Amino acid sequence: MDDEDLRTCLRALQRQCGVVTLQQLRDHAPAQRPLARADVARWERRRLLRRVHRAVWVDHTGPLTDEQTCWAAVLAVGPAALHLESATDLSHRPVEVAVDESRRVRPPVGVRLHRVRGLGQRVRAAASPPRVRVEEAVLGLVEHADAATAVVRLLSDAVGDRSSTPARLRHAARRRRRLRHRRLVLAVLDDVEAGACSVLERAYLHRVERAHGLPAGSRQAPRPGGRGLQDVTYGGGIVSVELDGRLGHAGWVAGVRDARRDLEDAATGQHRLRLRYAQVLDDPCRTAGLLGRVLTHHGWRGAVRACGPGCPAACA
């Protein structure tokens, strides 16, 4: 096998970003010039190939890109696919790789191996590199989560960045015979589908709104003028609640933007309330009581109820 044969092989495997295995070199060798051990040694000596893992090479001697690192990891233990964090973030280290549960392989340095039942049905083989579907990766991370807030964040982020939908995640969850946090996962997906798209929004929905008998708000409705969405609105949009979490609301530019939005909404007659983590997570009862008074001023005829003994909401 000569240098031109190597270049032909690499062109045929272009989607692998210059990463190639020993078996692939053999498969692409011409019948009249089969691969010899001396060929690989010559290419390494001339720096046309550099060994990354056992029987895996890359076609340059510089640092590997994240995509090349992940391709090398998948090919080193293939057939395999990126899993967990690595399925959505190629820069994650060590590289998380899934193989079928029936296989017994030893992962190279820098690769963490996971044995997965029925892996073939969960993989996006056309992805570069191959990886488990987003829903399977998210649910895999959910099973490793120790806190409920982490479960909420994982599911909310997957829907919020449009990499998946509540329906697809719910379908994937129901297909699994075993799933840690199953009841929480299905409940969170119901809330996310209803518009509670973050940890803070879900906490507000449960700890403030539902726990204290406040009216059900409309979620993710367009702002007046059509620029952006509103977290929660009441009374046909007269009162709006902005759940001001750390992400998206930090820094000078974000502060100016939020202040401008509040002023614009006030000019249209809308009463905007901006709540942060402390008001929702640390003091939900008092927050519910004060919000109930605001809604009463704007025509709500209901009454705030106590969420339990000692709840100060009704007295706020």
mmCIF file of C-alpha atoms in Angstrom:
data_model
loop_
_atom_site.group_PDB
_atom_site.id
_atom_site.type_symbol
_atom_site.label_atom_id
_atom_site.label_comp_id
_atom_site.label_asym_id
_atom_site.label_seq_id
_atom_site.Cartn_x
_atom_site.Cartn_y
_atom_site.Cartn_z
ATOM 1 C CA MET A 1 0.000 0.000 0.000
ATOM 2 C CA ASP A 2 1.640 3.276 -1.115
ATOM 3 C CA ASP A 3 1.146 6.946 -0.167
ATOM 4 C CA GLU A 4 -1.516 7.544 -2.800
ATOM 5 C CA ASP A 5 -3.485 4.572 -1.458
ATOM 6 C CA LEU A 6 -3.368 6.196 1.984
ATOM 7 C CA ARG A 7 -4.646 9.494 0.603
ATOM 8 C CA THR A 8 -7.434 7.672 -1.229
ATOM 9 C CA CYS A 9 -8.422 5.916 2.011
ATOM 10 C CA LEU A 10 -8.503 9.161 3.997
ATOM 11 C CA ARG A 11 -10.623 10.855 1.317
ATOM 12 C CA ALA A 12 -13.095 7.971 1.465
ATOM 13 C CA LEU A 13 -13.264 8.419 5.255
ATOM 14 C CA GLN A 14 -13.404 12.205 5.143
ATOM 15 C CA ARG A 15 -16.254 12.396 7.670
ATOM 16 C CA GLN A 16 -13.857 10.959 10.299
ATOM 17 C CA CYS A 17 -11.762 14.157 10.214
ATOM 18 C CA GLY A 18 -8.510 12.385 9.362
ATOM 19 C CA VAL A 19 -8.845 9.630 11.967
ATOM 20 C CA VAL A 20 -8.438 6.075 10.668
ATOM 21 C CA THR A 21 -8.176 2.568 12.089
ATOM 22 C CA LEU A 22 -5.952 -0.355 11.153
ATOM 23 C CA GLN A 23 -8.943 -2.333 9.896
ATOM 24 C CA GLN A 24 -10.059 0.558 7.691
ATOM 25 C CA LEU A 25 -6.578 0.806 6.163
ATOM 26 C CA ARG A 26 -6.740 -2.899 5.381
ATOM 27 C CA ASP A 27 -10.239 -2.638 3.931
ATOM 28 C CA HIS A 28 -9.262 0.225 1.603
ATOM 29 C CA ALA A 29 -5.979 -1.275 0.415
ATOM 30 C CA PRO A 30 -5.908 -2.332 -3.253
ATOM 31 C CA ALA A 31 -5.918 -6.086 -3.844
ATOM 32 C CA GLN A 32 -2.555 -5.866 -5.616
ATOM 33 C CA ARG A 33 -1.010 -3.779 -2.803
ATOM 34 C CA PRO A 34 -2.315 -5.077 0.552
ATOM 35 C CA LEU A 35 -1.400 -3.221 3.727
ATOM 36 C CA ALA A 36 1.901 -4.261 5.301
ATOM 37 C CA ARG A 37 3.278 -3.484 8.748
ATOM 38 C CA ALA A 38 6.130 -1.624 7.074
ATOM 39 C CA ASP A 39 3.644 0.732 5.384
ATOM 40 C CA VAL A 40 2.294 2.009 8.697
ATOM 41 C CA ALA A 41 5.805 2.313 10.123
ATOM 42 C CA ARG A 42 6.857 4.341 7.066
ATOM 43 C CA TRP A 43 3.879 6.685 7.353
ATOM 44 C CA GLU A 44 4.554 7.216 11.054
ATOM 45 C CA ARG A 45 8.216 7.914 10.341
ATOM 46 C CA ARG A 46 7.325 10.412 7.617
ATOM 47 C CA ARG A 47 4.649 11.966 9.870
ATOM 48 C CA LEU A 48 1.805 11.174 7.518
ATOM 49 C CA LEU A 49 0.127 9.330 10.397
ATOM 50 C CA ARG A 50 0.389 9.636 14.179
ATOM 51 C CA ARG A 51 -0.843 6.978 16.595
ATOM 52 C CA VAL A 52 -3.641 8.152 18.906
ATOM 53 C CA HIS A 53 -4.770 4.835 20.428
ATOM 54 C CA ARG A 54 -3.929 1.218 19.708
ATOM 55 C CA ALA A 55 -4.698 0.648 15.989
ATOM 56 C CA VAL A 56 -6.013 4.218 15.597
ATOM 57 C CA TRP A 57 -4.142 7.050 13.837
ATOM 58 C CA VAL A 58 -4.704 10.669 12.784
ATOM 59 C CA ASP A 59 -3.306 12.237 9.616
ATOM 60 C CA HIS A 60 -1.223 15.006 11.246
ATOM 61 C CA THR A 61 1.172 15.566 14.152
ATOM 62 C CA GLY A 62 -0.464 18.632 15.739
ATOM 63 C CA PRO A 63 -2.995 18.834 18.570
ATOM 64 C CA LEU A 64 -6.244 16.976 17.995
ATOM 65 C CA THR A 65 -9.473 18.909 17.656
ATOM 66 C CA ASP A 66 -12.373 17.964 19.925
ATOM 67 C CA GLU A 67 -14.054 16.224 17.004
ATOM 68 C CA GLN A 68 -10.918 14.202 16.211
ATOM 69 C CA THR A 69 -10.482 13.251 19.867
ATOM 70 C CA CYS A 70 -14.051 11.951 19.973
ATOM 71 C CA TRP A 71 -13.710 10.121 16.663
ATOM 72 C CA ALA A 72 -10.556 8.416 17.932
ATOM 73 C CA ALA A 73 -12.335 7.374 21.138
ATOM 74 C CA VAL A 74 -15.323 5.910 19.265
ATOM 75 C CA LEU A 75 -13.157 4.082 16.718
ATOM 76 C CA ALA A 76 -10.820 2.689 19.382
ATOM 77 C CA VAL A 77 -13.627 0.612 20.926
ATOM 78 C CA GLY A 78 -16.070 0.506 17.999
ATOM 79 C CA PRO A 79 -18.757 -0.202 17.194
ATOM 80 C CA ALA A 80 -19.559 2.521 19.712
ATOM 81 C CA ALA A 81 -21.141 5.945 20.140
ATOM 82 C CA LEU A 82 -20.631 9.067 22.214
ATOM 83 C CA HIS A 83 -22.714 9.005 25.385
ATOM 84 C CA LEU A 84 -23.869 11.228 28.273
ATOM 85 C CA GLU A 85 -22.119 14.651 28.292
ATOM 86 C CA SER A 86 -19.983 13.780 25.264
ATOM 87 C CA ALA A 87 -23.089 13.212 23.120
ATOM 88 C CA THR A 88 -23.878 16.941 23.304
ATOM 89 C CA ASP A 89 -20.491 18.463 24.208
ATOM 90 C CA LEU A 90 -17.468 17.238 22.238
ATOM 91 C CA SER A 91 -15.102 19.103 24.597
ATOM 92 C CA HIS A 92 -16.140 17.042 27.638
ATOM 93 C CA ARG A 93 -13.317 14.985 29.176
ATOM 94 C CA PRO A 94 -12.941 12.128 29.625
ATOM 95 C CA VAL A 95 -14.770 11.142 26.458
ATOM 96 C CA GLU A 96 -17.901 9.184 27.423
ATOM 97 C CA VAL A 97 -18.439 6.279 25.023
ATOM 98 C CA ALA A 98 -21.190 3.644 24.956
ATOM 99 C CA VAL A 99 -20.854 0.082 23.663
ATOM 100 C CA ASP A 100 -23.411 -2.708 23.662
ATOM 101 C CA GLU A 101 -23.707 -4.437 27.020
ATOM 102 C CA SER A 102 -22.675 -7.776 25.497
ATOM 103 C CA ARG A 103 -19.189 -6.546 24.601
ATOM 104 C CA ARG A 104 -16.085 -6.739 26.765
ATOM 105 C CA VAL A 105 -13.497 -4.199 25.675
ATOM 106 C CA ARG A 106 -10.868 -2.217 27.535
ATOM 107 C CA PRO A 107 -11.071 1.555 26.969
ATOM 108 C CA PRO A 108 -7.887 3.503 26.167
ATOM 109 C CA VAL A 109 -6.632 6.367 28.316
ATOM 110 C CA GLY A 110 -8.987 9.339 28.257
ATOM 111 C CA VAL A 111 -12.081 7.269 27.445
ATOM 112 C CA ARG A 112 -14.781 6.242 29.934
ATOM 113 C CA LEU A 113 -16.788 3.238 28.775
ATOM 114 C CA HIS A 114 -20.490 2.531 29.400
ATOM 115 C CA ARG A 115 -22.221 -0.729 28.508
ATOM 116 C CA VAL A 116 -25.753 -0.022 27.277
ATOM 117 C CA ARG A 117 -28.530 -2.499 26.569
ATOM 118 C CA GLY A 118 -29.938 -2.270 23.037
ATOM 119 C CA LEU A 119 -27.451 0.406 22.039
ATOM 120 C CA GLY A 120 -28.093 0.029 18.315
ATOM 121 C CA GLN A 121 -31.646 1.349 18.679
ATOM 122 C CA ARG A 122 -30.477 4.441 20.560
ATOM 123 C CA VAL A 123 -27.706 5.678 18.258
ATOM 124 C CA ARG A 124 -27.601 8.389 15.599
ATOM 125 C CA ALA A 125 -25.200 6.537 13.344
ATOM 126 C CA ALA A 126 -25.170 9.335 10.744
ATOM 127 C CA ALA A 127 -23.865 11.881 13.273
ATOM 128 C CA SER A 128 -20.186 12.803 13.197
ATOM 129 C CA PRO A 129 -18.995 11.138 15.368
ATOM 130 C CA PRO A 130 -21.818 8.620 16.019
ATOM 131 C CA ARG A 131 -23.616 9.364 19.268
ATOM 132 C CA VAL A 132 -26.664 8.289 21.201
ATOM 133 C CA ARG A 133 -29.787 10.335 20.540
ATOM 134 C CA VAL A 134 -30.187 13.512 22.556
ATOM 135 C CA GLU A 135 -33.087 12.056 24.535
ATOM 136 C CA GLU A 136 -31.065 8.992 25.527
ATOM 137 C CA ALA A 137 -28.080 11.133 26.518
ATOM 138 C CA VAL A 138 -30.249 13.414 28.661
ATOM 139 C CA LEU A 139 -31.995 10.511 30.385
ATOM 140 C CA GLY A 140 -28.615 8.892 30.982
ATOM 141 C CA LEU A 141 -27.489 12.053 32.759
ATOM 142 C CA VAL A 142 -30.773 12.141 34.692
ATOM 143 C CA GLU A 143 -30.041 8.661 36.041
ATOM 144 C CA HIS A 144 -26.708 9.953 37.390
ATOM 145 C CA ALA A 145 -28.251 13.094 38.937
ATOM 146 C CA ASP A 146 -28.291 13.244 42.737
ATOM 147 C CA ALA A 147 -30.580 16.265 43.184
ATOM 148 C CA ALA A 148 -34.055 17.060 41.888
ATOM 149 C CA THR A 149 -32.859 20.485 40.753
ATOM 150 C CA ALA A 150 -30.284 18.785 38.512
ATOM 151 C CA VAL A 151 -33.033 16.676 36.908
ATOM 152 C CA VAL A 152 -35.101 19.810 36.261
ATOM 153 C CA ARG A 153 -32.101 21.637 34.789
ATOM 154 C CA LEU A 154 -31.192 18.772 32.434
ATOM 155 C CA LEU A 155 -34.714 18.398 31.058
ATOM 156 C CA SER A 156 -35.359 22.150 30.873
ATOM 157 C CA ASP A 157 -32.082 22.811 29.071
ATOM 158 C CA ALA A 158 -32.733 20.079 26.522
ATOM 159 C CA VAL A 159 -36.064 21.669 25.624
ATOM 160 C CA GLY A 160 -34.896 25.256 26.047
ATOM 161 C CA ASP A 161 -32.051 24.942 23.525
ATOM 162 C CA ARG A 162 -34.414 23.094 21.128
ATOM 163 C CA SER A 163 -32.280 19.977 20.987
ATOM 164 C CA SER A 164 -35.361 17.950 21.997
ATOM 165 C CA THR A 165 -39.037 18.299 22.902
ATOM 166 C CA PRO A 166 -41.115 17.210 25.914
ATOM 167 C CA ALA A 167 -42.919 14.680 23.711
ATOM 168 C CA ARG A 168 -39.708 13.020 22.504
ATOM 169 C CA LEU A 169 -38.214 12.950 25.997
ATOM 170 C CA ARG A 170 -41.426 11.510 27.433
ATOM 171 C CA HIS A 171 -41.507 8.798 24.749
ATOM 172 C CA ALA A 172 -37.879 7.882 25.443
ATOM 173 C CA ALA A 173 -38.545 7.763 29.197
ATOM 174 C CA ARG A 174 -41.540 5.474 28.798
ATOM 175 C CA ARG A 175 -39.577 3.087 26.563
ATOM 176 C CA ARG A 176 -37.045 2.476 29.324
ATOM 177 C CA ARG A 177 -37.861 -0.432 31.573
ATOM 178 C CA ARG A 178 -35.743 1.127 34.293
ATOM 179 C CA LEU A 179 -35.377 4.846 34.853
ATOM 180 C CA ARG A 180 -34.274 6.499 38.058
ATOM 181 C CA HIS A 181 -36.433 9.549 39.002
ATOM 182 C CA ARG A 182 -39.135 8.362 36.556
ATOM 183 C CA ARG A 183 -42.046 10.085 38.336
ATOM 184 C CA LEU A 184 -40.089 13.312 38.660
ATOM 185 C CA VAL A 185 -39.037 13.179 34.990
ATOM 186 C CA LEU A 186 -42.620 12.811 33.764
ATOM 187 C CA ALA A 187 -43.859 15.550 36.111
ATOM 188 C CA VAL A 188 -41.117 17.942 35.007
ATOM 189 C CA LEU A 189 -41.871 17.265 31.338
ATOM 190 C CA ASP A 190 -45.534 18.075 31.948
ATOM 191 C CA ASP A 191 -44.495 21.397 33.529
ATOM 192 C CA VAL A 192 -42.008 22.200 30.758
ATOM 193 C CA GLU A 193 -44.685 21.472 28.166
ATOM 194 C CA ALA A 194 -46.978 23.862 30.036
ATOM 195 C CA GLY A 195 -44.320 26.571 29.745
ATOM 196 C CA ALA A 196 -42.251 26.320 32.943
ATOM 197 C CA CYS A 197 -38.902 26.228 31.171
ATOM 198 C CA SER A 198 -36.305 26.514 33.932
ATOM 199 C CA VAL A 199 -35.569 25.468 37.506
ATOM 200 C CA LEU A 200 -36.750 28.867 38.746
ATOM 201 C CA GLU A 201 -39.937 28.798 36.669
ATOM 202 C CA ARG A 202 -40.851 25.329 37.892
ATOM 203 C CA ALA A 203 -40.167 26.321 41.501
ATOM 204 C CA TYR A 204 -42.418 29.354 41.063
ATOM 205 C CA LEU A 205 -45.174 27.198 39.535
ATOM 206 C CA HIS A 206 -45.162 24.723 42.434
ATOM 207 C CA ARG A 207 -44.039 26.704 45.496
ATOM 208 C CA VAL A 208 -45.716 30.043 44.815
ATOM 209 C CA GLU A 209 -48.587 29.701 42.362
ATOM 210 C CA ARG A 210 -50.073 26.244 42.956
ATOM 211 C CA ALA A 211 -49.196 25.867 46.633
ATOM 212 C CA HIS A 212 -51.061 29.060 47.548
ATOM 213 C CA GLY A 213 -54.112 28.881 45.283
ATOM 214 C CA LEU A 214 -53.124 31.696 42.940
ATOM 215 C CA PRO A 215 -54.802 31.709 39.521
ATOM 216 C CA ALA A 216 -53.096 29.724 36.785
ATOM 217 C CA GLY A 217 -50.943 32.094 34.775
ATOM 218 C CA SER A 218 -50.321 32.049 31.043
ATOM 219 C CA ARG A 219 -46.736 31.075 30.267
ATOM 220 C CA GLN A 220 -44.369 32.089 27.472
ATOM 221 C CA ALA A 221 -46.846 34.527 25.915
ATOM 222 C CA PRO A 222 -45.449 37.117 23.454
ATOM 223 C CA ARG A 223 -44.591 40.496 24.929
ATOM 224 C CA PRO A 224 -46.511 43.563 23.716
ATOM 225 C CA GLY A 225 -45.037 44.450 20.363
ATOM 226 C CA GLY A 226 -43.963 40.853 19.760
ATOM 227 C CA ARG A 227 -40.381 41.195 21.023
ATOM 228 C CA GLY A 228 -39.559 38.210 23.233
ATOM 229 C CA LEU A 229 -41.678 36.100 25.575
ATOM 230 C CA GLN A 230 -43.074 36.737 29.038
ATOM 231 C CA ASP A 231 -42.490 34.141 31.746
ATOM 232 C CA VAL A 232 -45.962 34.343 33.378
ATOM 233 C CA THR A 233 -48.930 36.675 32.848
ATOM 234 C CA TYR A 234 -52.224 37.122 34.702
ATOM 235 C CA GLY A 235 -55.493 38.895 33.970
ATOM 236 C CA GLY A 236 -55.112 38.782 30.224
ATOM 237 C CA GLY A 237 -51.622 40.237 30.408
ATOM 238 C CA ILE A 238 -52.276 43.136 32.789
ATOM 239 C CA VAL A 239 -49.889 41.652 35.385
ATOM 240 C CA SER A 240 -46.709 39.869 34.316
ATOM 241 C CA VAL A 241 -44.105 38.058 36.397
ATOM 242 C CA GLU A 242 -40.505 37.989 35.157
ATOM 243 C CA LEU A 243 -38.556 35.181 36.793
ATOM 244 C CA ASP A 244 -35.118 36.737 36.836
ATOM 245 C CA GLY A 245 -32.656 33.875 37.153
ATOM 246 C CA ARG A 246 -28.891 34.358 36.999
ATOM 247 C CA LEU A 247 -28.569 33.108 33.411
ATOM 248 C CA GLY A 248 -29.552 35.721 30.859
ATOM 249 C CA HIS A 249 -29.891 38.511 33.421
ATOM 250 C CA ALA A 250 -26.307 39.081 34.568
ATOM 251 C CA GLY A 251 -24.142 42.027 33.616
ATOM 252 C CA TRP A 252 -24.574 45.647 32.614
ATOM 253 C CA VAL A 253 -26.042 45.037 29.145
ATOM 254 C CA ALA A 254 -28.651 42.589 30.458
ATOM 255 C CA GLY A 255 -29.594 45.005 33.261
ATOM 256 C CA VAL A 256 -30.134 47.842 30.772
ATOM 257 C CA ARG A 257 -32.203 45.564 28.551
ATOM 258 C CA ASP A 258 -34.411 44.412 31.440
ATOM 259 C CA ALA A 259 -34.952 47.976 32.691
ATOM 260 C CA ARG A 260 -35.949 49.084 29.178
ATOM 261 C CA ARG A 261 -38.428 46.214 28.892
ATOM 262 C CA ASP A 262 -39.985 47.068 32.254
ATOM 263 C CA LEU A 263 -40.419 50.697 31.204
ATOM 264 C CA GLU A 264 -41.892 49.743 27.836
ATOM 265 C CA ASP A 265 -44.386 47.381 29.469
ATOM 266 C CA ALA A 266 -45.375 49.996 32.047
ATOM 267 C CA ALA A 267 -46.079 52.409 29.190
ATOM 268 C CA THR A 268 -48.624 49.918 27.785
ATOM 269 C CA GLY A 269 -50.376 49.667 31.168
ATOM 270 C CA GLN A 270 -48.828 46.358 32.166
ATOM 271 C CA HIS A 271 -47.753 45.782 35.756
ATOM 272 C CA ARG A 272 -44.460 43.864 35.669
ATOM 273 C CA LEU A 273 -43.089 42.085 38.749
ATOM 274 C CA ARG A 274 -39.488 40.867 38.719
ATOM 275 C CA LEU A 275 -38.790 37.928 41.063
ATOM 276 C CA ARG A 276 -35.428 36.317 41.802
ATOM 277 C CA TYR A 277 -34.282 33.051 43.348
ATOM 278 C CA ALA A 278 -34.422 34.365 46.936
ATOM 279 C CA GLN A 279 -38.079 35.370 46.629
ATOM 280 C CA VAL A 280 -39.150 32.101 45.006
ATOM 281 C CA LEU A 281 -36.982 29.526 46.790
ATOM 282 C CA ASP A 282 -36.311 31.151 50.171
ATOM 283 C CA ASP A 283 -39.546 33.074 50.785
ATOM 284 C CA PRO A 284 -42.293 31.619 48.557
ATOM 285 C CA CYS A 285 -45.099 32.127 51.078
ATOM 286 C CA ARG A 286 -44.602 35.875 51.548
ATOM 287 C CA THR A 287 -44.069 36.236 47.796
ATOM 288 C CA ALA A 288 -47.385 34.490 47.124
ATOM 289 C CA GLY A 289 -49.189 36.695 49.638
ATOM 290 C CA LEU A 290 -47.880 39.921 48.126
ATOM 291 C CA LEU A 291 -48.559 38.715 44.601
ATOM 292 C CA GLY A 292 -52.124 37.874 45.646
ATOM 293 C CA ARG A 293 -52.607 41.477 46.785
ATOM 294 C CA VAL A 294 -51.328 42.767 43.442
ATOM 295 C CA LEU A 295 -53.727 40.490 41.565
ATOM 296 C CA THR A 296 -56.602 41.562 43.808
ATOM 297 C CA HIS A 297 -55.892 45.210 42.923
ATOM 298 C CA HIS A 298 -56.257 44.197 39.282
ATOM 299 C CA GLY A 299 -59.564 42.380 39.632
ATOM 300 C CA TRP A 300 -58.806 38.883 40.927
ATOM 301 C CA ARG A 301 -61.639 37.738 43.230
ATOM 302 C CA GLY A 302 -59.950 34.686 44.665
ATOM 303 C CA ALA A 303 -58.079 34.348 47.945
ATOM 304 C CA VAL A 304 -54.571 33.271 48.765
ATOM 305 C CA ARG A 305 -54.518 30.090 50.854
ATOM 306 C CA ALA A 306 -51.904 28.851 53.296
ATOM 307 C CA CYS A 307 -49.715 26.048 52.024
ATOM 308 C CA GLY A 308 -49.399 24.554 55.514
ATOM 309 C CA PRO A 309 -49.253 25.344 59.229
ATOM 310 C CA GLY A 310 -47.527 28.641 59.919
ATOM 311 C CA CYS A 311 -47.698 29.811 56.293
ATOM 312 C CA PRO A 312 -47.801 33.648 56.289
ATOM 313 C CA ALA A 313 -49.141 33.955 52.751
ATOM 314 C CA ALA A 314 -52.736 34.745 53.708
ATOM 315 C CA CYS A 315 -51.548 37.484 56.078
ATOM 316 C CA ALA A 316 -49.219 39.222 53.639
#
